Every structure is written in C-alpha cells, then in structure tokens.
mmCIF file of C-alpha atoms in Angstrom:
data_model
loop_
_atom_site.group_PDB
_atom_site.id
_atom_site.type_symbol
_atom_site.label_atom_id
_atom_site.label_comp_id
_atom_site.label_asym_id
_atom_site.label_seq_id
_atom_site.Cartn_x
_atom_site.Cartn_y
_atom_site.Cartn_z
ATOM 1 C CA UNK A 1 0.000 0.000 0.000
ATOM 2 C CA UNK A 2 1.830 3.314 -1.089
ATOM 3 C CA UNK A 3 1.988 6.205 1.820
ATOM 4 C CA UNK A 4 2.328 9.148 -0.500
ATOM 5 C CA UNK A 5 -0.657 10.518 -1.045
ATOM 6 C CA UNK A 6 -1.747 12.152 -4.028
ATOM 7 C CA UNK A 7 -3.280 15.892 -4.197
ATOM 8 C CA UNK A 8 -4.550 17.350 -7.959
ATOM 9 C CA UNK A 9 -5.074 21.221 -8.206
ATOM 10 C CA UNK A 10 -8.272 22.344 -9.738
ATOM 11 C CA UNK A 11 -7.262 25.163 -11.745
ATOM 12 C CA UNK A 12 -10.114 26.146 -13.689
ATOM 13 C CA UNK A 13 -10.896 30.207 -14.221
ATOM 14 C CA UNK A 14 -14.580 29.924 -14.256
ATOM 15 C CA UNK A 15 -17.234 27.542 -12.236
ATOM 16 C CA UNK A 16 -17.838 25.710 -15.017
ATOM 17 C CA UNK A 17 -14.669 24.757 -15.570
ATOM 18 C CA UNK A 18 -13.402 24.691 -12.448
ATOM 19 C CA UNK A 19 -16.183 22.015 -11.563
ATOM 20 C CA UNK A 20 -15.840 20.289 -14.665
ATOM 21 C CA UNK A 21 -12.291 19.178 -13.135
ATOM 22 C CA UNK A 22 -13.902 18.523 -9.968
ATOM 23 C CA UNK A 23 -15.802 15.940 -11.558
ATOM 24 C CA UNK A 24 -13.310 14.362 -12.786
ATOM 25 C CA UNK A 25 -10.797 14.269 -9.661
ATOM 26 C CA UNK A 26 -14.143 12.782 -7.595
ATOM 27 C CA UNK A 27 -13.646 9.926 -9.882
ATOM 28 C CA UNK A 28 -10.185 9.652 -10.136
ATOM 29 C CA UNK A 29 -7.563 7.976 -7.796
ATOM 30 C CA UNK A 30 -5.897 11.122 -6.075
ATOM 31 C CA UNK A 31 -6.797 11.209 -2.455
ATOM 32 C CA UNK A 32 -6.654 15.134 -2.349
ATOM 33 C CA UNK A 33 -8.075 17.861 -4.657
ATOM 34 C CA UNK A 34 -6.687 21.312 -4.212
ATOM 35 C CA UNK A 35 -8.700 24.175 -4.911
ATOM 36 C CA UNK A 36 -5.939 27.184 -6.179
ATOM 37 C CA UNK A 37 -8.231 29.792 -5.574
ATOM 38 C CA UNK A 38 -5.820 32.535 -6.893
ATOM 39 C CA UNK A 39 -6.124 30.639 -10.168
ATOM 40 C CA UNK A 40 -9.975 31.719 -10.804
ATOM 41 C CA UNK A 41 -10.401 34.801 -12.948
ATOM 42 C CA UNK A 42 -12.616 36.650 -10.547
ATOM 43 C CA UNK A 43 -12.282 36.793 -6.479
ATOM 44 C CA UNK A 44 -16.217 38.036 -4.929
ATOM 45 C CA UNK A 45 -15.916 37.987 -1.302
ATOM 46 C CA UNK A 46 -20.041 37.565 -1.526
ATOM 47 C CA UNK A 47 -19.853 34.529 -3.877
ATOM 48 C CA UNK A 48 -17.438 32.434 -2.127
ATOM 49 C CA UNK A 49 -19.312 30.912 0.258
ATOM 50 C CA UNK A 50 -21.423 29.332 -2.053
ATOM 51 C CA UNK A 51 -18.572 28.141 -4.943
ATOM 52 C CA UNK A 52 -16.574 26.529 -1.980
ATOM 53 C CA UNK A 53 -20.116 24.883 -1.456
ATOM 54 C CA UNK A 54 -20.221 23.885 -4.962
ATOM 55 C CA UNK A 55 -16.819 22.307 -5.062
ATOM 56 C CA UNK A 56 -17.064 20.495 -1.849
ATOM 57 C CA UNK A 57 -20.280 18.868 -2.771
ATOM 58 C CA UNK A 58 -19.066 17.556 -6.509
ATOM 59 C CA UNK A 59 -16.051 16.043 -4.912
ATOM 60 C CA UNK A 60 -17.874 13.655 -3.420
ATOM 61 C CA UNK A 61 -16.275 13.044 -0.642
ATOM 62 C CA UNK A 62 -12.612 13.324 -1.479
ATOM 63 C CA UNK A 63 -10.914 15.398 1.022
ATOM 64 C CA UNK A 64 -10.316 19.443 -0.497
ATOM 65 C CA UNK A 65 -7.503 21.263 0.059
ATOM 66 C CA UNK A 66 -8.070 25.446 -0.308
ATOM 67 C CA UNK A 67 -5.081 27.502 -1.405
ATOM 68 C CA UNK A 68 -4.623 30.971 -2.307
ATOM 69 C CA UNK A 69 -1.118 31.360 -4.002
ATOM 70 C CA UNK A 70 -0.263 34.904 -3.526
ATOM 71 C CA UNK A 71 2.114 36.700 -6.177
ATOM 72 C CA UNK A 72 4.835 36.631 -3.525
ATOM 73 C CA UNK A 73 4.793 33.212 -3.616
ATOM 74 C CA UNK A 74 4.373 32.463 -7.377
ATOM 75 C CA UNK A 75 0.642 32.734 -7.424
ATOM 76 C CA UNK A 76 -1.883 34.923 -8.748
ATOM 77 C CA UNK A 77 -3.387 36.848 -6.054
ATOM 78 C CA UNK A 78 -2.401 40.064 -4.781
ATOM 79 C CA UNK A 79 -0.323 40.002 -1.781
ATOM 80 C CA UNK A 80 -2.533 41.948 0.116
ATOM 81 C CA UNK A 81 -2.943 40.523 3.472
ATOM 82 C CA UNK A 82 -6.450 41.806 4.915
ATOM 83 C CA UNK A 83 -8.174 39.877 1.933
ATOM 84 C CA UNK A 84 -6.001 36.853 1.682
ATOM 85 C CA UNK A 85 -6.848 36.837 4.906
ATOM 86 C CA UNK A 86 -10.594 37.199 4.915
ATOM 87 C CA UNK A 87 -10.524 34.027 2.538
ATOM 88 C CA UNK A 88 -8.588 31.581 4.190
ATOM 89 C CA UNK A 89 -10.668 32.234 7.543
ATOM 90 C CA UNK A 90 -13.860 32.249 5.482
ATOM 91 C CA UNK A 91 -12.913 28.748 3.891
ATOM 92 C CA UNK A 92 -11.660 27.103 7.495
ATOM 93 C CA UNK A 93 -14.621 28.296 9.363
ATOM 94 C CA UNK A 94 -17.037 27.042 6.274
ATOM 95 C CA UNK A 95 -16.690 23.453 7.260
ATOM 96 C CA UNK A 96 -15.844 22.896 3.761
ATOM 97 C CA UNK A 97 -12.514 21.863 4.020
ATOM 98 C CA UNK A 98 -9.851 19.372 5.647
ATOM 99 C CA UNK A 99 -6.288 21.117 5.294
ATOM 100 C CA UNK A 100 -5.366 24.904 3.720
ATOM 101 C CA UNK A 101 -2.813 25.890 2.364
ATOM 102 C CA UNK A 102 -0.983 29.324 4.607
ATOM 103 C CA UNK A 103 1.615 30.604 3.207
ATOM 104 C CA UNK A 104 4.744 31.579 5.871
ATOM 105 C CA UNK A 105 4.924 35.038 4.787
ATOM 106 C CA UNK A 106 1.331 35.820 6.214
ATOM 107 C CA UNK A 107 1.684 37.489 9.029
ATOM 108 C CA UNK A 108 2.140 36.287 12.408
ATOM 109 C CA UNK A 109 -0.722 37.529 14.248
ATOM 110 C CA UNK A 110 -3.024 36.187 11.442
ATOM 111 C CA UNK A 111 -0.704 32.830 11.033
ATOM 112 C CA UNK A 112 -1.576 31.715 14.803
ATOM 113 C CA UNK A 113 -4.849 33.095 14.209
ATOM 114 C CA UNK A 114 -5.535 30.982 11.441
ATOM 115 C CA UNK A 115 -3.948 27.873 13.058
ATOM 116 C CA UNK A 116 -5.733 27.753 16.072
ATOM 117 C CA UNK A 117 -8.950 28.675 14.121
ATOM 118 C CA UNK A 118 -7.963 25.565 11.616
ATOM 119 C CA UNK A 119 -7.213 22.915 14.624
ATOM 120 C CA UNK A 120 -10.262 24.081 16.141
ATOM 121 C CA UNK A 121 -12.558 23.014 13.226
ATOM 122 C CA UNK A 122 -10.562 20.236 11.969
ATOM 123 C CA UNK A 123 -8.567 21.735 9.374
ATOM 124 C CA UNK A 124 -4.768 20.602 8.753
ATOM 125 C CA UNK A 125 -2.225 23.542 8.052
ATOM 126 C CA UNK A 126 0.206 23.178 5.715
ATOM 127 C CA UNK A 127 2.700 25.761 6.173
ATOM 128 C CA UNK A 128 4.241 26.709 2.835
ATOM 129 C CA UNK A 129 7.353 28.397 1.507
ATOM 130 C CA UNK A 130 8.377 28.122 -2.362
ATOM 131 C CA UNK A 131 11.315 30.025 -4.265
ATOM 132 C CA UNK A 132 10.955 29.504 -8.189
ATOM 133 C CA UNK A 133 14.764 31.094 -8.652
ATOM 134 C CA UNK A 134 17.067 28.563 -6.836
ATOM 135 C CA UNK A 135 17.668 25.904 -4.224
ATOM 136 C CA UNK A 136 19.980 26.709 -1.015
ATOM 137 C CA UNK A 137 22.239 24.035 0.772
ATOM 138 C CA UNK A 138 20.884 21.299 2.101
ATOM 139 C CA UNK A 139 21.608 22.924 6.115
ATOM 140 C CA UNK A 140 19.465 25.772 4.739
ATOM 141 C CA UNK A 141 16.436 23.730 3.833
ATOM 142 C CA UNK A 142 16.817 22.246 6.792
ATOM 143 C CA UNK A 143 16.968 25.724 9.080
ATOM 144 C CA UNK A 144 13.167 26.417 6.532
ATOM 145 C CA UNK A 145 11.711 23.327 7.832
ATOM 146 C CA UNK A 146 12.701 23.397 11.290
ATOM 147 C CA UNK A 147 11.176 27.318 11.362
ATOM 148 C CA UNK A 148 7.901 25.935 9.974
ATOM 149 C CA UNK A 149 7.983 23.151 12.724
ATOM 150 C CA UNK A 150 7.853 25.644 15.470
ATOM 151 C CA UNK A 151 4.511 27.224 14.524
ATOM 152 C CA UNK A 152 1.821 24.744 15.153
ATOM 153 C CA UNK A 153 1.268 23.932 11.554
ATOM 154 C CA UNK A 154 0.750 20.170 10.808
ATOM 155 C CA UNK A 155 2.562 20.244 7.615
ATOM 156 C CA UNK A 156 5.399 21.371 6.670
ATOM 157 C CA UNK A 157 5.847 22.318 2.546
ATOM 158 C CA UNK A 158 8.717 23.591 1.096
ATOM 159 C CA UNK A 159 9.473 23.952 -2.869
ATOM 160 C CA UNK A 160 12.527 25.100 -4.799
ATOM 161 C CA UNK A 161 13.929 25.359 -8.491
ATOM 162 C CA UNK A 162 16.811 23.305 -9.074
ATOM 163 C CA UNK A 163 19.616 24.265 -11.293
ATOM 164 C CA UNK A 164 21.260 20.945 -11.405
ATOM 165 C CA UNK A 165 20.784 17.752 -10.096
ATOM 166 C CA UNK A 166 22.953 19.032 -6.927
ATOM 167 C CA UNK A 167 20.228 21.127 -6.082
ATOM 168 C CA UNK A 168 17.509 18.338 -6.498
ATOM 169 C CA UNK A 169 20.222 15.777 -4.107
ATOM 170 C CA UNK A 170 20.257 19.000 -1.196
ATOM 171 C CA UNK A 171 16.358 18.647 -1.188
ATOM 172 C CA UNK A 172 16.202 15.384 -0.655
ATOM 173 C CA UNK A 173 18.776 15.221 1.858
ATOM 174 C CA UNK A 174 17.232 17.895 3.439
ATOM 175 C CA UNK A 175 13.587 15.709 3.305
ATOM 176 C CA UNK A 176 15.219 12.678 4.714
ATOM 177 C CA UNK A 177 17.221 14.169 7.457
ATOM 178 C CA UNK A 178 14.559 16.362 8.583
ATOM 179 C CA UNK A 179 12.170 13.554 9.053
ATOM 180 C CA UNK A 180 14.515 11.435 11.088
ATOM 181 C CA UNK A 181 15.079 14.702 13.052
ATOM 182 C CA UNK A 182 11.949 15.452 13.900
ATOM 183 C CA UNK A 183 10.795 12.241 14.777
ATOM 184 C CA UNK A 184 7.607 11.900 12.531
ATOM 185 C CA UNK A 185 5.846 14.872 15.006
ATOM 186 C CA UNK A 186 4.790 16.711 11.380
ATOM 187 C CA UNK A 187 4.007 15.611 7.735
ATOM 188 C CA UNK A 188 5.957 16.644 5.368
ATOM 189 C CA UNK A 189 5.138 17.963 1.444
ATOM 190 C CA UNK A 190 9.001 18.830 -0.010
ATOM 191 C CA UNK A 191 9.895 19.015 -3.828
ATOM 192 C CA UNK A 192 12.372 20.094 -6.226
ATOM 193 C CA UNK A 193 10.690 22.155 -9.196
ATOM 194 C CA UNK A 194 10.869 21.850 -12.834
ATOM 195 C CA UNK A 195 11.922 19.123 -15.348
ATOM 196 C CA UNK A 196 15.482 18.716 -13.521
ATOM 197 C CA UNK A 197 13.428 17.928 -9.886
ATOM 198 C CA UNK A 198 10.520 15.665 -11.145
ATOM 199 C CA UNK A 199 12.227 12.675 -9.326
ATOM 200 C CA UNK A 200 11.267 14.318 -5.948
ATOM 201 C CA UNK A 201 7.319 13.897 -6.610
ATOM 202 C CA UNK A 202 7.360 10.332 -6.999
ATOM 203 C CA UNK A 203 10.480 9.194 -4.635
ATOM 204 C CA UNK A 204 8.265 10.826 -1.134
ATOM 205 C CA UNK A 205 8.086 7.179 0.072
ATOM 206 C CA UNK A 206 11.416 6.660 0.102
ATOM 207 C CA UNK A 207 12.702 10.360 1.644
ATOM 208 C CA UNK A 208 10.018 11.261 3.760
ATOM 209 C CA UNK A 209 7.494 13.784 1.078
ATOM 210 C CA UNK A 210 4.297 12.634 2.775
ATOM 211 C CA UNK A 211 2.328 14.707 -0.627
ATOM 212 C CA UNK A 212 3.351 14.980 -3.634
ATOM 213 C CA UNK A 213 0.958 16.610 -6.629
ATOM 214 C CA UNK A 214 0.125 15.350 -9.517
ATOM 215 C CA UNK A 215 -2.628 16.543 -12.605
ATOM 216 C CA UNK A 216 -5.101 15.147 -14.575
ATOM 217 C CA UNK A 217 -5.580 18.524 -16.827
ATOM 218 C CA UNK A 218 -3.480 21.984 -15.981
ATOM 219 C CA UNK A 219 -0.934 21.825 -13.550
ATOM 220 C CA UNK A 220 -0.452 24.346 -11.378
ATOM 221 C CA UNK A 221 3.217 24.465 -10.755
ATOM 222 C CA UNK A 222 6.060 23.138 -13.420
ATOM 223 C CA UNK A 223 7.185 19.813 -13.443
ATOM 224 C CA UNK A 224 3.685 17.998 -12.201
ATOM 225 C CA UNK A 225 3.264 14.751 -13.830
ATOM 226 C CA UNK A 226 -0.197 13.197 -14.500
ATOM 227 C CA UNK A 227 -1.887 11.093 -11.927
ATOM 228 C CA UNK A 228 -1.315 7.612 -13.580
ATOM 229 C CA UNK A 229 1.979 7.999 -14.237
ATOM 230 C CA UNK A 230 2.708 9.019 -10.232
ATOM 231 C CA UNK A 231 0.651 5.662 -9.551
ATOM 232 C CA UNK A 232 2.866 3.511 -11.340
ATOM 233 C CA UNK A 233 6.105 4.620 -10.255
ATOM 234 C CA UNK A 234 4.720 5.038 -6.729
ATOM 235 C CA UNK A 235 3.731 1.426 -7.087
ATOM 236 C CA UNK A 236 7.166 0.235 -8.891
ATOM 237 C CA UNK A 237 9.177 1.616 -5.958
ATOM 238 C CA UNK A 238 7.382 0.378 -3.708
#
C-alpha cells in the first residue's frame, strides 16, 4: 500500500470549468483535490461561500484542500494581506474543508490566528514556503523546515527550483534528514521544481514527502506529472 498521497489542483478560471475538473478528480484515484483559488479569474468575497459549497459537494467526498497562491509566492493573487486573509478564515470556518494551504509570509498575528482557528474546526495547516529562482544548501532547507515546525502547523511544505541535479540531491537530503530529526511529530510535502526535480514527486516514500501533486488537466506548478503515471512509479518503488 503506497503512503504518499496524491493531491490534484483544480485550476479552472470559471465555475464551469473549475467544476468540470472537480468531476473528474471525484472519480479519479488522487486522495486530495486542491482548490488554487488565486487561479480563478474573478475573487467576490459575496460569492465564495457558495462556490466553496459547490466544489465540496461535486467532490464527493474526497478530502479538499483550499489555497490561495499569492504573487509573492508564485501565485496569482495580490499580496494583500487583509483579503487573503478574509478568505482563508472564510474557507476554514465554512466546514468545507480538511487542510489549507498558509503561506509563511502571512503574518504572524493572522498565522496563529488561522492555526488555532484551523485545529479548532478540523482543518490541517500546511505551512508553505516556495522560491521559483534557486535551491539553497541542504543545512538551509533544513533551518526552513525546522522554522515551519515551530509554529503549530501540521505540515510542513517547502518547494525550490533546481539548477542541477545538486540542487535536487540537497532537497532530498534535506527531506530525509529532517524527518529522522523530527521524529515523525509533522508531515511533510518537499519538492524540487521543474523538469530537472521531477524525481522528488514520486520518490516521497522513500525520503520522507508525505504529498506529492500530480494533474489530470493543468498543472499548477512546473514539473507535475499526470496522476497515472505518479501511480505507477509510486507502485514500482514500492
């Protein structure tokens, strides 16, 4: 039985198509769908309610994952923190959700805020930090993760670009030591970017990556492979 489990991004600009690719993740084999809200054309504060609504009910029961991917962070959506703000509470308190996705340069008044309000209604944090330039040493990946660890978040996610395979070996070094370190107390989603780092998505069971995302239509970040071909190297290495 593999461990890694699989999460798809719904990236759809529209409700039509963004629950057109709900329909198909409810019948697909990823365990996770994640809603990149910063990928929809239009964000109404009045709507959203009732599209998270929409998406949670066509999953059919898959668990949903809600992320807003600022522009800091390689997203979308504005960093402007009163709103990103106002969307991640409104889609933890909705009762919508399992996990959401908070990025580590919110804030720290509204970080804690939104982890306590998260454990509260059952919501896992994943505490995320990518860089789309470069990867640091390995000790510096590690020094990332061990700052996320210390907040209260449940998982810990950290993404780089590679520029050689170096960089992809420092991330996996990084996953692997990290997790003996800390002793399994957090979950872990860790990946080297691009076509250089794809062998960190499908390699989670053997370093410690307790995610890894895959796509059945867009992806949302480079170097995603599609879900069947995760499966079967998942299963192969297994």
């Amino acid at each position: 039985m593999r461990h890694c489990r699989i999460i798809v991004p719904i990236t759809g600009r529209d409700m039509e198509q963004i629950l057109g690719e709900v329909k198909d993740i409810a019948s697909s084999e990823a365990d996770i769908a994640e809603w990149r809200y910063d990928l929809k054309g239009e964000w109404k504060e009045e709507a959203f309610l009732s599209e998270l609504q929409q998406v949670s009910e066509t999953l059919g029961g898959k668990k949903l994952l809600f992320t807003i991917r600022t522009d800091m962070q390689g997203g979308r959506f504005p960093f402007e923190p009163s709103q990103y703000f106002r969307f991640v509470m409104g889609a933890i308190y909705s009762g919508r959700i399992q996990y959401v996705d908070l990025e580590d340069i919110t804030p720290m008044t509204d970080r804690q805020q939104a982890i306590s309000a998260s454990h509260m209604n059952g919501v896992k944090v994943i505490l995320s930090y990518h860089d789309f330039e470069k990867t640091p040493p390995a000790e510096q990946i590690l020094r990332k993760l061990r700052s996320h660890a210390i907040s209260s978040a449940d998982i810990l996610k950290v993404a780089y670009m590679p520029k050689s395979p170096k960089d992809v070996a420092a991330l996996l070094y990084a996953t692997a030591a990290f997790k003996e370190e800390d002793q399994e107390k957090h979950e872990l989603i860790t990946m080297s970017m691009g076509e250089l780092g794809r062998i960190s998505r499908v390699s989670g069971d053997i370093f410690g990556s307790d995610y890894t995302f895959a796509t059945l239509g867009g992806s949302s970040a480079p170097g995603q492979l599609p879900v069947e071909t995760v499966l079967k190297i998942l299963d192969t290495l297994q």
